[in-house]
Amino acid sequence: ALRLAAAEGLELQRRASNTTGFVGIYKNFGSKTNPYESSIPRRCPDTNRYPQHLGCFATAEEAALVRARALANLSEYRLTGRLVSKIA
């Protein structure tokens, strides 16, 4: 996942205070096969922030890669009004 991120020019956002080591990645202790959940913040009409669930993954790095792709795609959408890349 780290090599794929580098090849795609994406940066995986790290956070030392998070137990997974990445921003927006959380450990789901109820799942043994895909314990890492990935999410991004999305605005709702009432202006509160709610996380947009992106999926569950086997490794924190894999979850962080999907999050980085989603954020890159969201940034491109805000600039151009169209989606240009696949998230997963």
PDB file of N, CA and C in Angstrom:
ATOM      1  N   ALA A   1       0.823  -1.194   0.000  1.00  0.00           N
ATOM      2  CA  ALA A   1       0.000   0.000   0.000  1.00  0.00           C
ATOM      3  C   ALA A   1       0.868   1.260   0.000  1.00  0.00           C
ATOM      4  N   LEU A   2       1.971   1.208   0.732  1.00  0.00           N
ATOM      5  CA  LEU A   2       2.852   2.381   0.785  1.00  0.00           C
ATOM      6  C   LEU A   2       3.494   2.651  -0.570  1.00  0.00           C
ATOM      7  N   ARG A   3       3.896   1.591  -1.275  1.00  0.00           N
ATOM      8  CA  ARG A   3       4.489   1.760  -2.610  1.00  0.00           C
ATOM      9  C   ARG A   3       3.456   2.255  -3.616  1.00  0.00           C
ATOM     10  N   LEU A   4       2.229   1.747  -3.522  1.00  0.00           N
ATOM     11  CA  LEU A   4       1.165   2.206  -4.411  1.00  0.00           C
ATOM     12  C   LEU A   4       0.878   3.688  -4.201  1.00  0.00           C
ATOM     13  N   ALA A   5       0.841   4.108  -2.953  1.00  0.00           N
ATOM     14  CA  ALA A   5       0.602   5.522  -2.657  1.00  0.00           C
ATOM     15  C   ALA A   5       1.696   6.388  -3.256  1.00  0.00           C
ATOM     16  N   ALA A   6       2.947   5.974  -3.103  1.00  0.00           N
ATOM     17  CA  ALA A   6       4.064   6.734  -3.663  1.00  0.00           C
ATOM     18  C   ALA A   6       3.985   6.768  -5.185  1.00  0.00           C
ATOM     19  N   ALA A   7       3.641   5.648  -5.805  1.00  0.00           N
ATOM     20  CA  ALA A   7       3.535   5.588  -7.262  1.00  0.00           C
ATOM     21  C   ALA A   7       2.412   6.482  -7.788  1.00  0.00           C
ATOM     22  N   GLU A   8       1.339   6.620  -7.009  1.00  0.00           N
ATOM     23  CA  GLU A   8       0.205   7.449  -7.419  1.00  0.00           C
ATOM     24  C   GLU A   8       0.366   8.906  -6.997  1.00  0.00           C
ATOM     25  N   GLY A   9       1.464   9.214  -6.289  1.00  0.00           N
ATOM     26  CA  GLY A   9       1.699  10.582  -5.839  1.00  0.00           C
ATOM     27  C   GLY A   9       0.814  10.987  -4.675  1.00  0.00           C
ATOM     28  N   LEU A  10       0.379  10.016  -3.898  1.00  0.00           N
ATOM     29  CA  LEU A  10      -0.490  10.287  -2.751  1.00  0.00           C
ATOM     30  C   LEU A  10       0.309  10.235  -1.460  1.00  0.00           C
ATOM     31  N   GLU A  11      -0.128  11.005  -0.488  1.00  0.00           N
ATOM     32  CA  GLU A  11       0.515  10.992   0.821  1.00  0.00           C
ATOM     33  C   GLU A  11      -0.454  10.407   1.831  1.00  0.00           C
ATOM     34  N   LEU A  12      -0.016   9.389   2.545  1.00  0.00           N
ATOM     35  CA  LEU A  12      -0.840   8.800   3.602  1.00  0.00           C
ATOM     36  C   LEU A  12      -0.645   9.643   4.844  1.00  0.00           C
ATOM     37  N   GLN A  13      -1.724  10.235   5.344  1.00  0.00           N
ATOM     38  CA  GLN A  13      -1.646  11.139   6.489  1.00  0.00           C
ATOM     39  C   GLN A  13      -1.445  10.344   7.768  1.00  0.00           C
ATOM     40  N   ARG A  14      -0.311  10.548   8.384  1.00  0.00           N
ATOM     41  CA  ARG A  14       0.008   9.836   9.627  1.00  0.00           C
ATOM     42  C   ARG A  14      -0.371  10.669  10.846  1.00  0.00           C
ATOM     43  N   ARG A  15      -0.698   9.965  11.935  1.00  0.00           N
ATOM     44  CA  ARG A  15      -1.004  10.632  13.199  1.00  0.00           C
ATOM     45  C   ARG A  15      -0.511   9.735  14.326  1.00  0.00           C
ATOM     46  N   ALA A  16       0.444  10.233  15.056  1.00  0.00           N
ATOM     47  CA  ALA A  16       1.051   9.454  16.137  1.00  0.00           C
ATOM     48  C   ALA A  16       0.063   9.172  17.269  1.00  0.00           C
ATOM     49  N   SER A  17      -0.891  10.074  17.489  1.00  0.00           N
ATOM     50  CA  SER A  17      -1.824   9.888  18.597  1.00  0.00           C
ATOM     51  C   SER A  17      -2.924   8.873  18.289  1.00  0.00           C
ATOM     52  N   ASN A  18      -3.053   8.453  17.044  1.00  0.00           N
ATOM     53  CA  ASN A  18      -4.036   7.440  16.667  1.00  0.00           C
ATOM     54  C   ASN A  18      -3.380   6.065  16.786  1.00  0.00           C
ATOM     55  N   THR A  19      -4.078   5.100  17.342  1.00  0.00           N
ATOM     56  CA  THR A  19      -3.492   3.772  17.552  1.00  0.00           C
ATOM     57  C   THR A  19      -3.153   3.069  16.240  1.00  0.00           C
ATOM     58  N   THR A  20      -3.827   3.441  15.135  1.00  0.00           N
ATOM     59  CA  THR A  20      -3.512   2.833  13.840  1.00  0.00           C
ATOM     60  C   THR A  20      -2.334   3.535  13.174  1.00  0.00           C
ATOM     61  N   GLY A  21      -2.025   4.742  13.609  1.00  0.00           N
ATOM     62  CA  GLY A  21      -0.928   5.508  13.023  1.00  0.00           C
ATOM     63  C   GLY A  21      -1.336   6.379  11.853  1.00  0.00           C
ATOM     64  N   PHE A  22      -2.631   6.386  11.482  1.00  0.00           N
ATOM     65  CA  PHE A  22      -3.106   7.157  10.333  1.00  0.00           C
ATOM     66  C   PHE A  22      -4.350   7.964  10.689  1.00  0.00           C
ATOM     67  N   VAL A  23      -4.504   9.111  10.043  1.00  0.00           N
ATOM     68  CA  VAL A  23      -5.692   9.949  10.209  1.00  0.00           C
ATOM     69  C   VAL A  23      -6.879   9.260   9.550  1.00  0.00           C
ATOM     70  N   GLY A  24      -8.019   9.239  10.231  1.00  0.00           N
ATOM     71  CA  GLY A  24      -9.247   8.717   9.648  1.00  0.00           C
ATOM     72  C   GLY A  24      -9.352   7.204   9.584  1.00  0.00           C
ATOM     73  N   ILE A  25      -8.422   6.505  10.199  1.00  0.00           N
ATOM     74  CA  ILE A  25      -8.438   5.036  10.215  1.00  0.00           C
ATOM     75  C   ILE A  25      -8.662   4.585  11.654  1.00  0.00           C
ATOM     76  N   TYR A  26      -9.645   3.728  11.833  1.00  0.00           N
ATOM     77  CA  TYR A  26     -10.006   3.274  13.175  1.00  0.00           C
ATOM     78  C   TYR A  26     -10.023   1.763  13.220  1.00  0.00           C
ATOM     79  N   LYS A  27      -9.697   1.216  14.363  1.00  0.00           N
ATOM     80  CA  LYS A  27      -9.684  -0.235  14.524  1.00  0.00           C
ATOM     81  C   LYS A  27     -11.047  -0.700  15.016  1.00  0.00           C
ATOM     82  N   ASN A  28     -11.610  -1.664  14.304  1.00  0.00           N
ATOM     83  CA  ASN A  28     -12.872  -2.285  14.674  1.00  0.00           C
ATOM     84  C   ASN A  28     -12.524  -3.618  15.317  1.00  0.00           C
ATOM     85  N   PHE A  29     -12.604  -3.685  16.618  1.00  0.00           N
ATOM     86  CA  PHE A  29     -12.191  -4.880  17.345  1.00  0.00           C
ATOM     87  C   PHE A  29     -13.153  -6.055  17.143  1.00  0.00           C
ATOM     88  N   GLY A  30     -14.323  -5.806  16.550  1.00  0.00           N
ATOM     89  CA  GLY A  30     -15.283  -6.877  16.304  1.00  0.00           C
ATOM     90  C   GLY A  30     -14.971  -7.695  15.064  1.00  0.00           C
ATOM     91  N   SER A  31     -14.087  -7.199  14.211  1.00  0.00           N
ATOM     92  CA  SER A  31     -13.768  -7.905  12.969  1.00  0.00           C
ATOM     93  C   SER A  31     -12.350  -8.442  13.015  1.00  0.00           C
ATOM     94  N   LYS A  32     -12.179  -9.711  12.709  1.00  0.00           N
ATOM     95  CA  LYS A  32     -10.838 -10.301  12.705  1.00  0.00           C
ATOM     96  C   LYS A  32     -10.212 -10.265  11.306  1.00  0.00           C
ATOM     97  N   THR A  33     -11.030 -10.334  10.240  1.00  0.00           N
ATOM     98  CA  THR A  33     -10.479 -10.376   8.884  1.00  0.00           C
ATOM     99  C   THR A  33     -10.178  -8.985   8.324  1.00  0.00           C
ATOM    100  N   ASN A  34     -11.050  -8.012   8.581  1.00  0.00           N
ATOM    101  CA  ASN A  34     -10.868  -6.643   8.098  1.00  0.00           C
ATOM    102  C   ASN A  34     -11.091  -5.658   9.254  1.00  0.00           C
ATOM    103  N   PRO A  35     -10.132  -5.552  10.154  1.00  0.00           N
ATOM    104  CA  PRO A  35     -10.354  -4.773  11.357  1.00  0.00           C
ATOM    105  C   PRO A  35     -10.170  -3.259  11.224  1.00  0.00           C
ATOM    106  N   TYR A  36      -9.693  -2.773  10.085  1.00  0.00           N
ATOM    107  CA  TYR A  36      -9.400  -1.340   9.963  1.00  0.00           C
ATOM    108  C   TYR A  36     -10.456  -0.642   9.111  1.00  0.00           C
ATOM    109  N   GLU A  37     -11.121   0.355   9.715  1.00  0.00           N
ATOM    110  CA  GLU A  37     -12.163   1.113   9.031  1.00  0.00           C
ATOM    111  C   GLU A  37     -11.594   2.443   8.558  1.00  0.00           C
ATOM    112  N   SER A  38     -11.979   2.831   7.353  1.00  0.00           N
ATOM    113  CA  SER A  38     -11.523   4.074   6.755  1.00  0.00           C
ATOM    114  C   SER A  38     -12.711   5.009   6.579  1.00  0.00           C
ATOM    115  N   SER A  39     -12.517   6.308   6.868  1.00  0.00           N
ATOM    116  CA  SER A  39     -13.593   7.275   6.683  1.00  0.00           C
ATOM    117  C   SER A  39     -13.021   8.653   6.359  1.00  0.00           C
ATOM    118  N   ILE A  40     -13.855   9.486   5.736  1.00  0.00           N
ATOM    119  CA  ILE A  40     -13.497  10.878   5.470  1.00  0.00           C
ATOM    120  C   ILE A  40     -14.627  11.753   5.982  1.00  0.00           C
ATOM    121  N   PRO A  41     -14.331  13.004   6.365  1.00  0.00           N
ATOM    122  CA  PRO A  41     -15.401  13.895   6.818  1.00  0.00           C
ATOM    123  C   PRO A  41     -16.217  14.392   5.627  1.00  0.00           C
ATOM    124  N   ARG A  42     -17.520  14.450   5.776  1.00  0.00           N
ATOM    125  CA  ARG A  42     -18.412  15.000   4.740  1.00  0.00           C
ATOM    126  C   ARG A  42     -19.370  15.974   5.405  1.00  0.00           C
ATOM    127  N   ARG A  43     -19.693  17.054   4.735  1.00  0.00           N
ATOM    128  CA  ARG A  43     -20.664  18.021   5.265  1.00  0.00           C
ATOM    129  C   ARG A  43     -22.083  17.576   4.926  1.00  0.00           C
ATOM    130  N   CYS A  44     -22.943  17.709   5.893  1.00  0.00           N
ATOM    131  CA  CYS A  44     -24.355  17.425   5.687  1.00  0.00           C
ATOM    132  C   CYS A  44     -25.103  18.755   5.582  1.00  0.00           C
ATOM    133  N   PRO A  45     -26.347  18.750   5.091  1.00  0.00           N
ATOM    134  CA  PRO A  45     -27.094  19.999   4.916  1.00  0.00           C
ATOM    135  C   PRO A  45     -27.228  20.834   6.190  1.00  0.00           C
ATOM    136  N   ASP A  46     -27.235  20.191   7.344  1.00  0.00           N
ATOM    137  CA  ASP A  46     -27.358  20.950   8.592  1.00  0.00           C
ATOM    138  C   ASP A  46     -26.012  21.487   9.081  1.00  0.00           C
ATOM    139  N   THR A  47     -24.977  21.424   8.246  1.00  0.00           N
ATOM    140  CA  THR A  47     -23.610  21.929   8.475  1.00  0.00           C
ATOM    141  C   THR A  47     -22.845  21.187   9.564  1.00  0.00           C
ATOM    142  N   ASN A  48     -23.366  20.101  10.051  1.00  0.00           N
ATOM    143  CA  ASN A  48     -22.592  19.263  10.978  1.00  0.00           C
ATOM    144  C   ASN A  48     -21.717  18.328  10.169  1.00  0.00           C
ATOM    145  N   ARG A  49     -20.637  17.889  10.764  1.00  0.00           N
ATOM    146  CA  ARG A  49     -19.743  16.960  10.060  1.00  0.00           C
ATOM    147  C   ARG A  49     -20.033  15.537  10.509  1.00  0.00           C
ATOM    148  N   TYR A  50     -20.168  14.661   9.539  1.00  0.00           N
ATOM    149  CA  TYR A  50     -20.363  13.245   9.797  1.00  0.00           C
ATOM    150  C   TYR A  50     -19.349  12.470   8.966  1.00  0.00           C
ATOM    151  N   PRO A  51     -18.804  11.397   9.482  1.00  0.00           N
ATOM    152  CA  PRO A  51     -17.841  10.638   8.668  1.00  0.00           C
ATOM    153  C   PRO A  51     -18.522   9.858   7.548  1.00  0.00           C
ATOM    154  N   GLN A  52     -17.883   9.843   6.391  1.00  0.00           N
ATOM    155  CA  GLN A  52     -18.327   9.015   5.262  1.00  0.00           C
ATOM    156  C   GLN A  52     -17.523   7.733   5.329  1.00  0.00           C
ATOM    157  N   HIS A  53     -18.188   6.616   5.561  1.00  0.00           N
ATOM    158  CA  HIS A  53     -17.521   5.322   5.682  1.00  0.00           C
ATOM    159  C   HIS A  53     -17.035   4.863   4.311  1.00  0.00           C
ATOM    160  N   LEU A  54     -15.758   4.497   4.199  1.00  0.00           N
ATOM    161  CA  LEU A  54     -15.178   4.055   2.930  1.00  0.00           C
ATOM    162  C   LEU A  54     -14.991   2.543   2.852  1.00  0.00           C
ATOM    163  N   GLY A  55     -15.071   1.857   3.983  1.00  0.00           N
ATOM    164  CA  GLY A  55     -14.936   0.408   3.962  1.00  0.00           C
ATOM    165  C   GLY A  55     -14.047  -0.111   5.079  1.00  0.00           C
ATOM    166  N   CYS A  56     -13.944  -1.428   5.149  1.00  0.00           N
ATOM    167  CA  CYS A  56     -13.103  -2.110   6.133  1.00  0.00           C
ATOM    168  C   CYS A  56     -11.994  -2.854   5.396  1.00  0.00           C
ATOM    169  N   PHE A  57     -10.796  -2.850   5.972  1.00  0.00           N
ATOM    170  CA  PHE A  57      -9.623  -3.374   5.284  1.00  0.00           C
ATOM    171  C   PHE A  57      -8.765  -4.214   6.219  1.00  0.00           C
ATOM    172  N   ALA A  58      -7.947  -5.059   5.627  1.00  0.00           N
ATOM    173  CA  ALA A  58      -7.106  -5.974   6.391  1.00  0.00           C
ATOM    174  C   ALA A  58      -5.957  -5.259   7.096  1.00  0.00           C
ATOM    175  N   THR A  59      -5.429  -4.189   6.493  1.00  0.00           N
ATOM    176  CA  THR A  59      -4.308  -3.465   7.102  1.00  0.00           C
ATOM    177  C   THR A  59      -4.622  -1.976   7.197  1.00  0.00           C
ATOM    178  N   ALA A  60      -3.979  -1.315   8.137  1.00  0.00           N
ATOM    179  CA  ALA A  60      -4.151   0.131   8.299  1.00  0.00           C
ATOM    180  C   ALA A  60      -3.622   0.872   7.071  1.00  0.00           C
ATOM    181  N   GLU A  61      -2.540   0.372   6.480  1.00  0.00           N
ATOM    182  CA  GLU A  61      -1.964   1.019   5.293  1.00  0.00           C
ATOM    183  C   GLU A  61      -2.937   0.966   4.109  1.00  0.00           C
ATOM    184  N   GLU A  62      -3.591  -0.169   3.938  1.00  0.00           N
ATOM    185  CA  GLU A  62      -4.567  -0.325   2.863  1.00  0.00           C
ATOM    186  C   GLU A  62      -5.745   0.637   3.061  1.00  0.00           C
ATOM    187  N   ALA A  63      -6.213   0.744   4.293  1.00  0.00           N
ATOM    188  CA  ALA A  63      -7.307   1.668   4.605  1.00  0.00           C
ATOM    189  C   ALA A  63      -6.880   3.111   4.368  1.00  0.00           C
ATOM    190  N   ALA A  64      -5.644   3.453   4.732  1.00  0.00           N
ATOM    191  CA  ALA A  64      -5.134   4.807   4.534  1.00  0.00           C
ATOM    192  C   ALA A  64      -4.984   5.133   3.049  1.00  0.00           C
ATOM    193  N   LEU A  65      -4.624   4.147   2.238  1.00  0.00           N
ATOM    194  CA  LEU A  65      -4.503   4.357   0.794  1.00  0.00           C
ATOM    195  C   LEU A  65      -5.869   4.676   0.179  1.00  0.00           C
ATOM    196  N   VAL A  66      -6.892   3.934   0.550  1.00  0.00           N
ATOM    197  CA  VAL A  66      -8.241   4.194   0.040  1.00  0.00           C
ATOM    198  C   VAL A  66      -8.704   5.581   0.480  1.00  0.00           C
ATOM    199  N   ARG A  67      -8.378   5.973   1.711  1.00  0.00           N
ATOM    200  CA  ARG A  67      -8.747   7.305   2.199  1.00  0.00           C
ATOM    201  C   ARG A  67      -8.027   8.388   1.404  1.00  0.00           C
ATOM    202  N   ALA A  68      -6.749   8.196   1.128  1.00  0.00           N
ATOM    203  CA  ALA A  68      -5.981   9.175   0.354  1.00  0.00           C
ATOM    204  C   ALA A  68      -6.553   9.310  -1.061  1.00  0.00           C
ATOM    205  N   ARG A  69      -6.924   8.185  -1.667  1.00  0.00           N
ATOM    206  CA  ARG A  69      -7.533   8.231  -3.005  1.00  0.00           C
ATOM    207  C   ARG A  69      -8.863   8.981  -2.975  1.00  0.00           C
ATOM    208  N   ALA A  70      -9.679   8.724  -1.943  1.00  0.00           N
ATOM    209  CA  ALA A  70     -10.977   9.394  -1.832  1.00  0.00           C
ATOM    210  C   ALA A  70     -10.795  10.901  -1.645  1.00  0.00           C
ATOM    211  N   LEU A  71      -9.843  11.299  -0.817  1.00  0.00           N
ATOM    212  CA  LEU A  71      -9.595  12.727  -0.608  1.00  0.00           C
ATOM    213  C   LEU A  71      -9.075  13.388  -1.875  1.00  0.00           C
ATOM    214  N   ALA A  72      -8.212  12.713  -2.623  1.00  0.00           N
ATOM    215  CA  ALA A  72      -7.709  13.260  -3.879  1.00  0.00           C
ATOM    216  C   ALA A  72      -8.847  13.410  -4.887  1.00  0.00           C
ATOM    217  N   ASN A  73      -9.709  12.412  -4.938  1.00  0.00           N
ATOM    218  CA  ASN A  73     -10.845  12.455  -5.841  1.00  0.00           C
ATOM    219  C   ASN A  73     -11.810  13.561  -5.441  1.00  0.00           C
ATOM    220  N   LEU A  74     -12.050  13.735  -4.156  1.00  0.00           N
ATOM    221  CA  LEU A  74     -12.935  14.775  -3.657  1.00  0.00           C
ATOM    222  C   LEU A  74     -12.364  16.157  -3.957  1.00  0.00           C
ATOM    223  N   SER A  75     -11.060  16.333  -3.799  1.00  0.00           N
ATOM    224  CA  SER A  75     -10.417  17.608  -4.110  1.00  0.00           C
ATOM    225  C   SER A  75     -10.546  17.925  -5.595  1.00  0.00           C
ATOM    226  N   GLU A  76     -10.340  16.936  -6.452  1.00  0.00           N
ATOM    227  CA  GLU A  76     -10.470  17.129  -7.891  1.00  0.00           C
ATOM    228  C   GLU A  76     -11.911  17.475  -8.257  1.00  0.00           C
ATOM    229  N   TYR A  77     -12.863  16.838  -7.598  1.00  0.00           N
ATOM    230  CA  TYR A  77     -14.275  17.120  -7.860  1.00  0.00           C
ATOM    231  C   TYR A  77     -14.609  18.562  -7.501  1.00  0.00           C
ATOM    232  N   ARG A  78     -14.088  19.034  -6.382  1.00  0.00           N
ATOM    233  CA  ARG A  78     -14.347  20.416  -5.969  1.00  0.00           C
ATOM    234  C   ARG A  78     -13.745  21.412  -6.952  1.00  0.00           C
ATOM    235  N   LEU A  79     -12.608  21.061  -7.553  1.00  0.00           N
ATOM    236  CA  LEU A  79     -11.953  21.955  -8.517  1.00  0.00           C
ATOM    237  C   LEU A  79     -12.616  21.931  -9.892  1.00  0.00           C
ATOM    238  N   THR A  80     -13.001  20.741 -10.375  1.00  0.00           N
ATOM    239  CA  THR A  80     -13.455  20.609 -11.754  1.00  0.00           C
ATOM    240  C   THR A  80     -14.939  20.263 -11.895  1.00  0.00           C
ATOM    241  N   GLY A  81     -15.547  19.789 -10.834  1.00  0.00           N
ATOM    242  CA  GLY A  81     -16.949  19.382 -10.910  1.00  0.00           C
ATOM    243  C   GLY A  81     -17.154  17.989 -11.457  1.00  0.00           C
ATOM    244  N   ARG A  82     -16.075  17.221 -11.624  1.00  0.00           N
ATOM    245  CA  ARG A  82     -16.220  15.842 -12.114  1.00  0.00           C
ATOM    246  C   ARG A  82     -15.256  14.923 -11.380  1.00  0.00           C
ATOM    247  N   LEU A  83     -15.660  13.677 -11.237  1.00  0.00           N
ATOM    248  CA  LEU A  83     -14.811  12.675 -10.602  1.00  0.00           C
ATOM    249  C   LEU A  83     -13.871  12.123 -11.658  1.00  0.00           C
ATOM    250  N   VAL A  84     -12.595  11.956 -11.293  1.00  0.00           N
ATOM    251  CA  VAL A  84     -11.616  11.543 -12.301  1.00  0.00           C
ATOM    252  C   VAL A  84     -10.894  10.251 -11.980  1.00  0.00           C
ATOM    253  N   SER A  85     -10.959   9.766 -10.762  1.00  0.00           N
ATOM    254  CA  SER A  85     -10.199   8.559 -10.445  1.00  0.00           C
ATOM    255  C   SER A  85     -11.038   7.579  -9.632  1.00  0.00           C
ATOM    256  N   LYS A  86     -10.622   6.334  -9.674  1.00  0.00           N
ATOM    257  CA  LYS A  86     -11.277   5.300  -8.886  1.00  0.00           C
ATOM    258  C   LYS A  86     -10.789   5.399  -7.445  1.00  0.00           C
ATOM    259  N   ILE A  87     -11.679   5.118  -6.507  1.00  0.00           N
ATOM    260  CA  ILE A  87     -11.317   5.166  -5.095  1.00  0.00           C
ATOM    261  C   ILE A  87     -10.666   3.859  -4.672  1.00  0.00           C
ATOM    262  N   ALA A  88     -11.247   2.752  -5.025  1.00  0.00           N
ATOM    263  CA  ALA A  88     -10.703   1.467  -4.588  1.00  0.00           C
ATOM    264  C   ALA A  88     -10.120   0.684  -5.738  1.00  0.00           C
TER     265      ALA A  88
END
